[in-house]
PDB file of C-alpha atoms in Angstrom:
ATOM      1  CA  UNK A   1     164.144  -4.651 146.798  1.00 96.00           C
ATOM      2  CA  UNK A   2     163.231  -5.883 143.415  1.00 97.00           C
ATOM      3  CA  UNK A   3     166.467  -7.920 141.643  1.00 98.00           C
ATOM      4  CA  UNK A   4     166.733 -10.114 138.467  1.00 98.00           C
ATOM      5  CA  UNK A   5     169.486 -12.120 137.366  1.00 98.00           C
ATOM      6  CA  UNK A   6     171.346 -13.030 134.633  1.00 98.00           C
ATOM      7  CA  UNK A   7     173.119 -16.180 134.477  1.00 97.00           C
ATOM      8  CA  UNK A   8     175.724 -16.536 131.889  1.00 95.00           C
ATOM      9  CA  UNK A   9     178.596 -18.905 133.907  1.00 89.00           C
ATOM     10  CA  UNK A  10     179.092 -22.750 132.537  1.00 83.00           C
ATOM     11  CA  UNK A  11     177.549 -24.739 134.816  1.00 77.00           C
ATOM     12  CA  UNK A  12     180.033 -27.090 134.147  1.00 75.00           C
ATOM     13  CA  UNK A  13     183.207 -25.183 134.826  1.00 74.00           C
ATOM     14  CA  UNK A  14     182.425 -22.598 137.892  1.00 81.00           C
ATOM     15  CA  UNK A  15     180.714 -21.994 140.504  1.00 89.00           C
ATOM     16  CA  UNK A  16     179.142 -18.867 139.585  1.00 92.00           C
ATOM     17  CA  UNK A  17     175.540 -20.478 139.052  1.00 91.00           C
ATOM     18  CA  UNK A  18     175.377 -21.966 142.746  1.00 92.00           C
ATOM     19  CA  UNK A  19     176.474 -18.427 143.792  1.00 94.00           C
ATOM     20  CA  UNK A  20     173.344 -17.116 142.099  1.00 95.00           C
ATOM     21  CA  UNK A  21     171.400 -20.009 143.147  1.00 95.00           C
ATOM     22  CA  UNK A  22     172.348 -19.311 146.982  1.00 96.00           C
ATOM     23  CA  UNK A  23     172.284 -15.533 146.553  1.00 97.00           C
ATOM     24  CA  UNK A  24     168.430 -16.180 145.241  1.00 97.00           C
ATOM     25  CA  UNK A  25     167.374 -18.129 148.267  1.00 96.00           C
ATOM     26  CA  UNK A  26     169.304 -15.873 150.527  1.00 97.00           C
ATOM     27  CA  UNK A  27     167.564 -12.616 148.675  1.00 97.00           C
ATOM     28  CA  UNK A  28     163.695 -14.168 149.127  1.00 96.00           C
ATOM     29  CA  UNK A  29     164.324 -15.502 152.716  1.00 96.00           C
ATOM     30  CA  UNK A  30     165.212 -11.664 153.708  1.00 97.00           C
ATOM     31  CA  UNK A  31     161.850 -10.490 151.606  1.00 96.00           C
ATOM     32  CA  UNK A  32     163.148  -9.256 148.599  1.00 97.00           C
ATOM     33  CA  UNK A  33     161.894 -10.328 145.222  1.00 97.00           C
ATOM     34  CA  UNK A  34     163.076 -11.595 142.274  1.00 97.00           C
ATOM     35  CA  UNK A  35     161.505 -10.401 139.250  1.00 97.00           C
ATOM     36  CA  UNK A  36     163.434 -12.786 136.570  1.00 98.00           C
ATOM     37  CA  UNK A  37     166.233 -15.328 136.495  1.00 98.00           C
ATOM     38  CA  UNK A  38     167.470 -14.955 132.663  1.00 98.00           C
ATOM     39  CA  UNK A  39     169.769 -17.830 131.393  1.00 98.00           C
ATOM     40  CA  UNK A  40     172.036 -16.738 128.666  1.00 97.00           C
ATOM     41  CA  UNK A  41     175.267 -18.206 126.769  1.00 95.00           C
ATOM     42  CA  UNK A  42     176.716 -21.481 127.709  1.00 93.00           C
ATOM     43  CA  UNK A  43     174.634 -21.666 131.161  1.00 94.00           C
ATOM     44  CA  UNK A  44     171.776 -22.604 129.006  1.00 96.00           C
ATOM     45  CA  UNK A  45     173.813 -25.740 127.563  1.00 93.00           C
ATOM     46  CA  UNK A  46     172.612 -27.616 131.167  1.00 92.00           C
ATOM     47  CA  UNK A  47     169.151 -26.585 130.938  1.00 95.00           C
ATOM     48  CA  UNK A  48     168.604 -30.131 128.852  1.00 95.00           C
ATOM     49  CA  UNK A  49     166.158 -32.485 130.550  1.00 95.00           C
ATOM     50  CA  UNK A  50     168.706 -35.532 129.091  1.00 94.00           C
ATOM     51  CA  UNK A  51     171.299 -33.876 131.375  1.00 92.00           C
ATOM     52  CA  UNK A  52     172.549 -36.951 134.157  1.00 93.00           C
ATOM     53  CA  UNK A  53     173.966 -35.398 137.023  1.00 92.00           C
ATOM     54  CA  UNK A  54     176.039 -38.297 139.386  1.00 93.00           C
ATOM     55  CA  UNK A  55     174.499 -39.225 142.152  1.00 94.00           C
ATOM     56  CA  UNK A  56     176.687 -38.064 144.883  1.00 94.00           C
ATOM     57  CA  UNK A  57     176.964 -34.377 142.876  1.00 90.00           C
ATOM     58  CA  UNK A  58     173.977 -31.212 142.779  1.00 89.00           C
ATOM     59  CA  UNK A  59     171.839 -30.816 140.420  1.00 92.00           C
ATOM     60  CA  UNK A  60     171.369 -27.234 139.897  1.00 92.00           C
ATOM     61  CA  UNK A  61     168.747 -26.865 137.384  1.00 94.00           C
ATOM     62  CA  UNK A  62     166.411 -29.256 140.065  1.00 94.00           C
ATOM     63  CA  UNK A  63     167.403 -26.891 142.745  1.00 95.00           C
ATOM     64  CA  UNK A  64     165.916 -23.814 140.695  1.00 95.00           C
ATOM     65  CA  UNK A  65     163.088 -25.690 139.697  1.00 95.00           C
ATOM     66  CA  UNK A  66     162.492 -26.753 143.750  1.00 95.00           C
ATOM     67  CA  UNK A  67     163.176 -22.804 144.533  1.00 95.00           C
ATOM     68  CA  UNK A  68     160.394 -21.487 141.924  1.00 94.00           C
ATOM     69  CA  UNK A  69     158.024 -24.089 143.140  1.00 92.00           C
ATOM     70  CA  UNK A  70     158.583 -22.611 146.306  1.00 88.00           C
ATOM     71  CA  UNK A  71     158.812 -18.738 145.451  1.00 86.00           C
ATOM     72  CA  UNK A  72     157.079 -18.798 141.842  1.00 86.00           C
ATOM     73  CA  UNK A  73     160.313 -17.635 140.197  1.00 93.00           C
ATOM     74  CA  UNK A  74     159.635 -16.568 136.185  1.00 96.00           C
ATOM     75  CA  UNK A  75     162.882 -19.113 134.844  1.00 98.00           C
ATOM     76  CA  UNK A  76     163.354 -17.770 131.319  1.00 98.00           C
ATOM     77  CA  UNK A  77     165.875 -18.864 128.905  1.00 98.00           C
ATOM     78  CA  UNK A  78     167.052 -16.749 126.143  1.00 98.00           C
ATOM     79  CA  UNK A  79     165.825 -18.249 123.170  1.00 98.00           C
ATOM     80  CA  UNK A  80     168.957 -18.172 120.552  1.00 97.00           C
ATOM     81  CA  UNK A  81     171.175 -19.491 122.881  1.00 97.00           C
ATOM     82  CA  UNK A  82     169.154 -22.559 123.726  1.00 98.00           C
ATOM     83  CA  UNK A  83     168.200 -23.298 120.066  1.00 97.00           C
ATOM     84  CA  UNK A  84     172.188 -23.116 118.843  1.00 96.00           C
ATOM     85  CA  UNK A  85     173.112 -25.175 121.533  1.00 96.00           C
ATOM     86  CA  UNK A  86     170.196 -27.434 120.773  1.00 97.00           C
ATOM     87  CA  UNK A  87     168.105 -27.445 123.460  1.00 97.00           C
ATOM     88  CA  UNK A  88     164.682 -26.927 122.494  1.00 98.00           C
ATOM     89  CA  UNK A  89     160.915 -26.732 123.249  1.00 97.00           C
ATOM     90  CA  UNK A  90     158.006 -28.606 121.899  1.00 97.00           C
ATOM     91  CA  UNK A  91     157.329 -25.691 119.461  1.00 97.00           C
ATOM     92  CA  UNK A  92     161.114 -25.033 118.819  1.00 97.00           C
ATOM     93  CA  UNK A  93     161.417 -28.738 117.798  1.00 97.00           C
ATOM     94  CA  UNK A  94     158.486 -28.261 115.656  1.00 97.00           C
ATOM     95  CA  UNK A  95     158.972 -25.554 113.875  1.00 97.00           C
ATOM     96  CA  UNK A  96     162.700 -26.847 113.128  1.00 97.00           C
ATOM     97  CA  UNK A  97     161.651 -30.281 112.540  1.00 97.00           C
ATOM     98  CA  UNK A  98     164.039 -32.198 115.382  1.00 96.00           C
ATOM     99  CA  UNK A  99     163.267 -35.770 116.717  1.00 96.00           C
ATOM    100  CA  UNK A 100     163.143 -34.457 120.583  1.00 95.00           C
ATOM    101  CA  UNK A 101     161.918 -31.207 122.539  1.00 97.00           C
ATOM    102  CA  UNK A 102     164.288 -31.514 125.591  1.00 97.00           C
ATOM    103  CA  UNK A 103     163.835 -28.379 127.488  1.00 97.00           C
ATOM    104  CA  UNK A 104     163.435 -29.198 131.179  1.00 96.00           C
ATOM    105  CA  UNK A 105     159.988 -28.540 132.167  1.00 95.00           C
ATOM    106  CA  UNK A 106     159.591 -25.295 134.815  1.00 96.00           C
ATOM    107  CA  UNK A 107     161.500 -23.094 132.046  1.00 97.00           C
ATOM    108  CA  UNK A 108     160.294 -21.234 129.817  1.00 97.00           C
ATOM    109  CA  UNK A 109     162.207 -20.078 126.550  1.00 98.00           C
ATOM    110  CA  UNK A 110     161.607 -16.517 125.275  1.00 98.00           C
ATOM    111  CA  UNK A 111     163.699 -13.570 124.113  1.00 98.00           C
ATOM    112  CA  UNK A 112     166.140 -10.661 125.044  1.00 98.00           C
ATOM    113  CA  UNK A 113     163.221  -8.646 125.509  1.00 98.00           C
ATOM    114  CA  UNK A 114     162.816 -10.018 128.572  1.00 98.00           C
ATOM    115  CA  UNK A 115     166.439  -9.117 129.768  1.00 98.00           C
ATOM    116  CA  UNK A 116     165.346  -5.402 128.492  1.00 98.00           C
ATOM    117  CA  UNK A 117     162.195  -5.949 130.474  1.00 97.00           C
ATOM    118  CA  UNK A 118     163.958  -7.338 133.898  1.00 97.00           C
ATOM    119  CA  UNK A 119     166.266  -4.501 133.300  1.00 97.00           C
ATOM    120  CA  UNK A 120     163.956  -1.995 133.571  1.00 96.00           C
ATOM    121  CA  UNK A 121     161.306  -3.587 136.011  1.00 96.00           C
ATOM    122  CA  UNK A 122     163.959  -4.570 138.909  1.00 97.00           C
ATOM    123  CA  UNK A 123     166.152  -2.401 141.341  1.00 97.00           C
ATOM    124  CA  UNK A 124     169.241  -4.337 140.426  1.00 97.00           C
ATOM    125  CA  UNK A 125     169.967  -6.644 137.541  1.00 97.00           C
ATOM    126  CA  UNK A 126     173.074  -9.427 138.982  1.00 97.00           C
ATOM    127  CA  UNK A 127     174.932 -10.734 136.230  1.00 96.00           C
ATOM    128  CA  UNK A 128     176.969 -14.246 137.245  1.00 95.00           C
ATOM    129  CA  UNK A 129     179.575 -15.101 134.543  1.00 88.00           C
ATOM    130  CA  UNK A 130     182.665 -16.550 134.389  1.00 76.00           C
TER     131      UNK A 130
ATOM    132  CA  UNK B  26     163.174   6.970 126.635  1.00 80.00           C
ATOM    133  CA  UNK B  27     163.320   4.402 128.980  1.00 84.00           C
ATOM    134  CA  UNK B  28     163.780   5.853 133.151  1.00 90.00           C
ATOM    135  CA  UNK B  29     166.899   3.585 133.248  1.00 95.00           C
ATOM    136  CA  UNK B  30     170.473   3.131 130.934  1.00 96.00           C
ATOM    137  CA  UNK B  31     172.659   0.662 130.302  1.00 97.00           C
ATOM    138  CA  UNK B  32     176.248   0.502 129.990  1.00 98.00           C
ATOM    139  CA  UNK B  33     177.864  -2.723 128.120  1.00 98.00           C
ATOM    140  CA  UNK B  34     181.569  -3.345 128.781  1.00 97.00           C
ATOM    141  CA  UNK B  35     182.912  -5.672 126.183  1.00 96.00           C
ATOM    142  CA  UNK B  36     186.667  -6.977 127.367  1.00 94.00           C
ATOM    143  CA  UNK B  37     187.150  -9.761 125.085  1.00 94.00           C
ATOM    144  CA  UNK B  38     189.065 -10.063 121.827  1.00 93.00           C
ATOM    145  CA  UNK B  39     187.515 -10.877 118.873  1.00 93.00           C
ATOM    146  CA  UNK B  40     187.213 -14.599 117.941  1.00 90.00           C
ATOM    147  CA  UNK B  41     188.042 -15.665 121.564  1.00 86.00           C
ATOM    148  CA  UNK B  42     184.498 -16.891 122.421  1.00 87.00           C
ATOM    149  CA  UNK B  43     180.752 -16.054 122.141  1.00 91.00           C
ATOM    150  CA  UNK B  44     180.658 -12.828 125.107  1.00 93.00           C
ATOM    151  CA  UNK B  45     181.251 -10.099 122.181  1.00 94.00           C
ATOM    152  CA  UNK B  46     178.577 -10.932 120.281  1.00 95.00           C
ATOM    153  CA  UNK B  47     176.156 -11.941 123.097  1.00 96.00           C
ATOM    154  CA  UNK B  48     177.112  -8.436 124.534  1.00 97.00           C
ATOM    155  CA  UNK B  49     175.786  -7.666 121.433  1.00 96.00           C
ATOM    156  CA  UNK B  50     173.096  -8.883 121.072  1.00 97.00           C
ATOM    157  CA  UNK B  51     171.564  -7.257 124.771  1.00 98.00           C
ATOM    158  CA  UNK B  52     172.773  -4.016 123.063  1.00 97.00           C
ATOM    159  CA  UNK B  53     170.377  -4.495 120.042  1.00 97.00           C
ATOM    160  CA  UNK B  54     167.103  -5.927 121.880  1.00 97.00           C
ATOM    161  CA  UNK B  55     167.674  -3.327 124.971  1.00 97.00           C
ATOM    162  CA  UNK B  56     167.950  -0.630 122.243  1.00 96.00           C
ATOM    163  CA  UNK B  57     164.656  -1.480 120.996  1.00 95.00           C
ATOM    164  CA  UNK B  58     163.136  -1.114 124.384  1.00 95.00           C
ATOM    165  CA  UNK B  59     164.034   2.161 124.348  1.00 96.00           C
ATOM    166  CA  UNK B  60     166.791   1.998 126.561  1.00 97.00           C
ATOM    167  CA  UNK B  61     169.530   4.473 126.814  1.00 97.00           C
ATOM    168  CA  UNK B  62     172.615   2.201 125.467  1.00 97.00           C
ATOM    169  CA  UNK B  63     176.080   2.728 126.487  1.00 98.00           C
ATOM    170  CA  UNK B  64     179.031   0.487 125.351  1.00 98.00           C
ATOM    171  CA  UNK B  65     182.877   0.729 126.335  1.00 98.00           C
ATOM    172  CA  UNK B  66     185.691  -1.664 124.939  1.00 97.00           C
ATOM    173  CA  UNK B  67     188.056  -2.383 127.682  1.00 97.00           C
ATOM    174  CA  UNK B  68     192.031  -3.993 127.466  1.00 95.00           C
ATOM    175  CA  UNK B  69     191.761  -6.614 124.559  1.00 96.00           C
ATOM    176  CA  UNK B  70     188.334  -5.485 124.054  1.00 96.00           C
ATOM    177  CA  UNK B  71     189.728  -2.678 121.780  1.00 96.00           C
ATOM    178  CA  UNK B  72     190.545  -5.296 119.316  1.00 95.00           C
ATOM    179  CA  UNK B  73     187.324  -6.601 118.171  1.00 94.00           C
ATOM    180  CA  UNK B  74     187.276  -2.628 116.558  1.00 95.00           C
ATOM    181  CA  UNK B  75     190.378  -2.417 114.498  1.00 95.00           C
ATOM    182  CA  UNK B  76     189.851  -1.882 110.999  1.00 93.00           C
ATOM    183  CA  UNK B  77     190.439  -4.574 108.289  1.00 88.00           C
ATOM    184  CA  UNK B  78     189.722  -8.017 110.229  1.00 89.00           C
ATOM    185  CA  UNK B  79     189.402 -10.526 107.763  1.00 89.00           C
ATOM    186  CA  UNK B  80     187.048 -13.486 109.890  1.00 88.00           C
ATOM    187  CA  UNK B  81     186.726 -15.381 106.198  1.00 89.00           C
ATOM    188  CA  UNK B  82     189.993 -17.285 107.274  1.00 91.00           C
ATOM    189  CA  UNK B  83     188.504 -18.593 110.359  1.00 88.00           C
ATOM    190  CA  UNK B  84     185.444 -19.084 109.199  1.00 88.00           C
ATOM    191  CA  UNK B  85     183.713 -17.156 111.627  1.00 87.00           C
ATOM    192  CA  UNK B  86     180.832 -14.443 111.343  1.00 87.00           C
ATOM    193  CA  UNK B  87     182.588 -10.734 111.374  1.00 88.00           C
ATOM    194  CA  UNK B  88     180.702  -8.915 114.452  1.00 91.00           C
ATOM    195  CA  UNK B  89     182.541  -5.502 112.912  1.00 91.00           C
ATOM    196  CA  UNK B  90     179.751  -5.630 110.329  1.00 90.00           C
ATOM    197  CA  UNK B  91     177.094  -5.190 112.790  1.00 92.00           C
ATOM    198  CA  UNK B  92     179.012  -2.632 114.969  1.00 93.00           C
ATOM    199  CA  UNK B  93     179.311  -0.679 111.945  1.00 91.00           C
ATOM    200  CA  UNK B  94     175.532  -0.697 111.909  1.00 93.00           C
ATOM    201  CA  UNK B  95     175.002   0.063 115.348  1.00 95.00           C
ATOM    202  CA  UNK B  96     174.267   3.999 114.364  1.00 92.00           C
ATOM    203  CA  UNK B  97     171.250   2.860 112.836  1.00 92.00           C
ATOM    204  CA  UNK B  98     169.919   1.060 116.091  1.00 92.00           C
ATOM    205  CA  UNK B  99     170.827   4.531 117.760  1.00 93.00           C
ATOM    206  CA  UNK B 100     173.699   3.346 119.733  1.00 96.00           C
ATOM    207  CA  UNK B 101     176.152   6.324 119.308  1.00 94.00           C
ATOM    208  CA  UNK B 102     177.635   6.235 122.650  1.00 97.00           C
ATOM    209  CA  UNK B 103     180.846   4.009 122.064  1.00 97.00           C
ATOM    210  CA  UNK B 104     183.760   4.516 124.360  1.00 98.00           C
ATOM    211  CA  UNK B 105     187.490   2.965 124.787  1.00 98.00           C
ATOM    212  CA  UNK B 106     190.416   4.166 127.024  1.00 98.00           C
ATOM    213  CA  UNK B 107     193.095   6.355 125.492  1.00 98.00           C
ATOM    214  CA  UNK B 108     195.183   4.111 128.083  1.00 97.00           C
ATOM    215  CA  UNK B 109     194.429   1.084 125.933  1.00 98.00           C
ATOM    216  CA  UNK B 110     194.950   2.388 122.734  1.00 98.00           C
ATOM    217  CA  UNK B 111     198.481   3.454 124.221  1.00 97.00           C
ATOM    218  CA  UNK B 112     199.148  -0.170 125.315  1.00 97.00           C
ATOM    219  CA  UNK B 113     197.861  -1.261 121.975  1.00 97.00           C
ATOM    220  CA  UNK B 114     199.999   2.267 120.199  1.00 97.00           C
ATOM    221  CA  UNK B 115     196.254   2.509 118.066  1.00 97.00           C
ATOM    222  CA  UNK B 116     194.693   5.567 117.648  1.00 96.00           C
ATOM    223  CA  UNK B 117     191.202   5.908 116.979  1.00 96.00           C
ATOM    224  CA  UNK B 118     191.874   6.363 113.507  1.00 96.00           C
ATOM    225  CA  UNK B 119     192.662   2.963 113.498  1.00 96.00           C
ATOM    226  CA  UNK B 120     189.118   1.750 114.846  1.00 96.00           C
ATOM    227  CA  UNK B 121     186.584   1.064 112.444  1.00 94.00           C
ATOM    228  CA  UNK B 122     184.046   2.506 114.475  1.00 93.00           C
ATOM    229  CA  UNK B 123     183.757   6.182 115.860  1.00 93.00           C
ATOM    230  CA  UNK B 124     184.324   5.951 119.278  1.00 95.00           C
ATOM    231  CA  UNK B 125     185.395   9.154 121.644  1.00 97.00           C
ATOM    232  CA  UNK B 126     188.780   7.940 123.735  1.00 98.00           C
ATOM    233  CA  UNK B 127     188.361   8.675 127.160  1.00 98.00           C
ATOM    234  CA  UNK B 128     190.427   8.514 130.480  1.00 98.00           C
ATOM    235  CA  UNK B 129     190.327   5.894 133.104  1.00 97.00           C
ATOM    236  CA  UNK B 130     188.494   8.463 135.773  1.00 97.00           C
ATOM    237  CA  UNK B 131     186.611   9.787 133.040  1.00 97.00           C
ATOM    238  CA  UNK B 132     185.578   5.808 133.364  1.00 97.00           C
ATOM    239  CA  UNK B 133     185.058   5.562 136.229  1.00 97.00           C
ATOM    240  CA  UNK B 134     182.818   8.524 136.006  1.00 97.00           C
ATOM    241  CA  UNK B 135     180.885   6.513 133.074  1.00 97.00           C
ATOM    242  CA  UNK B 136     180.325   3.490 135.919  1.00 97.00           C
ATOM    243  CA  UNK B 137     179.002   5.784 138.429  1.00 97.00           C
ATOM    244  CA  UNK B 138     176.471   7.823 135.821  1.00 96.00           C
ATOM    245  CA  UNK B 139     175.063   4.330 134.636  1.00 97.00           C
ATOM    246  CA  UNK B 140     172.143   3.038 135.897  1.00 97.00           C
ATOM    247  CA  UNK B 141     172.982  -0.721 134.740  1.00 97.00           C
ATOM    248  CA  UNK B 142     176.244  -2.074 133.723  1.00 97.00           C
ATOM    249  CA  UNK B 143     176.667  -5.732 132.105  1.00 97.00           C
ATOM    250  CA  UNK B 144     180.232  -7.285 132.193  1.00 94.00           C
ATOM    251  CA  UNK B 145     179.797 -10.959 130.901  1.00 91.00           C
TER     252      UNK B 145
END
């Protein structure tokens, strides 16, 4: 089965986004695939490369980035929500004139239109919120 | 037409936090793809259609200006719960937006008939 995800939890303040992250590796280990992982709304606030996570706690974002070296997952973050929040690209910090691009590398920003597309390319879309 | 709809549930009142309007917002772009767009306003979800909200106070965008608008992205398919607008004692009259008041199985009917269903 084909699924995507949409990830729209706080990292911060639930567990919703490990849920998605275990339900992922789960999901590929039993041979399904997984078209998209979309990161929308406040999830995308932790999607900043200047992010410290303590030592002796997960880091998340790493753990998709380790997952779609592994299983060449397409990481896409919606666009608006990472700009607002100010977490940019090298061609979002350009075009807005900011000192940094702090996106972590591995995802890629774009916009809803690839929600509409994982919508209508997968056999299930999974929506983690809060 | 796209093979597949979509059916939005918005629960949320208005002002609370950012899941109305990022609802929203996967109602316009999904639109545009051609898909089939469905959205139902469920408990204090009714709220973010009564008529009259003045946001200037709070100095926050009013999303009932874009709702109002949603005709034009042909989204006419706008549902609430005649339950709700009980609990609430609104009619539809009092929304700001046409919307057809349905009952909770005709709901749960909705669910079933939709091919995807966001709840964020």
């Amino acid at each position: 089965m084909i699924f995507s995800l949409l990830i729209y939890a706080s990292q911060n303040s639930g567990q919703a986004e490990q849920t998605a992250l275990r339900f992922s590796r789960s999901a590929l280990a039993q041979g399904h695939k997984i078209h998209r992982v979309f990161f929308y709304g406040e999830t995308v606030s932790a999607l900043s490369n200047l992010k410290i996570t303590p030592r002796d706690e997960i880091d998340i974002t790493r753990q998709w980035l380790d997952l779609a070296a592994d299983d060449d997952l397409d990481l896409v973050v919606c666009i608006s929500a990472a700009v607002r929040r100010g977490v940019l690209n090298q061609q979002e910090c350009d075009r807005h004139n900011r000192s940094a691009a702090n996106l972590a590398a591995g995802f890629n920003l774009s916009g809803l239109g690839q929600l509409a597309d994982a919508i209508l390319s997968s056999d299930r879309l999974l929506t983690f919120g809060n | 037409m796209a093979d597949k709809n979509l059916l939005l549930i918005f629960r949320n009142p208005p002002f609370a936090d950012s899941s109305n309007r990022d609802t929203l917002d996967i109602a316009l772009a999904c639109s545009a793809f051609d898909i089939p767009v469905s959205l139902i306003f469920l408990h204090d979800g009714i709220l973010q259609l009564t008529r009259g909200q003045q946001s200037k106070p709070l100095q926050q965008k009013n999303l009932l200006n874009t709702f109002n608008a949603l005709a034009m992205y042909d989204i006419n398919q706008l549902f609430v719960l005649q339950s709700d607008l009980q609990r609430f004692e609104l009619t539809t009259a009092d929304l700001s937006v046409d919307c057809q008041a349905i009952s909770d199985s005709k709901m749960a009917q909705l669910l079933r008939q939709s091919d995807r269903v966001i709840n964020l």
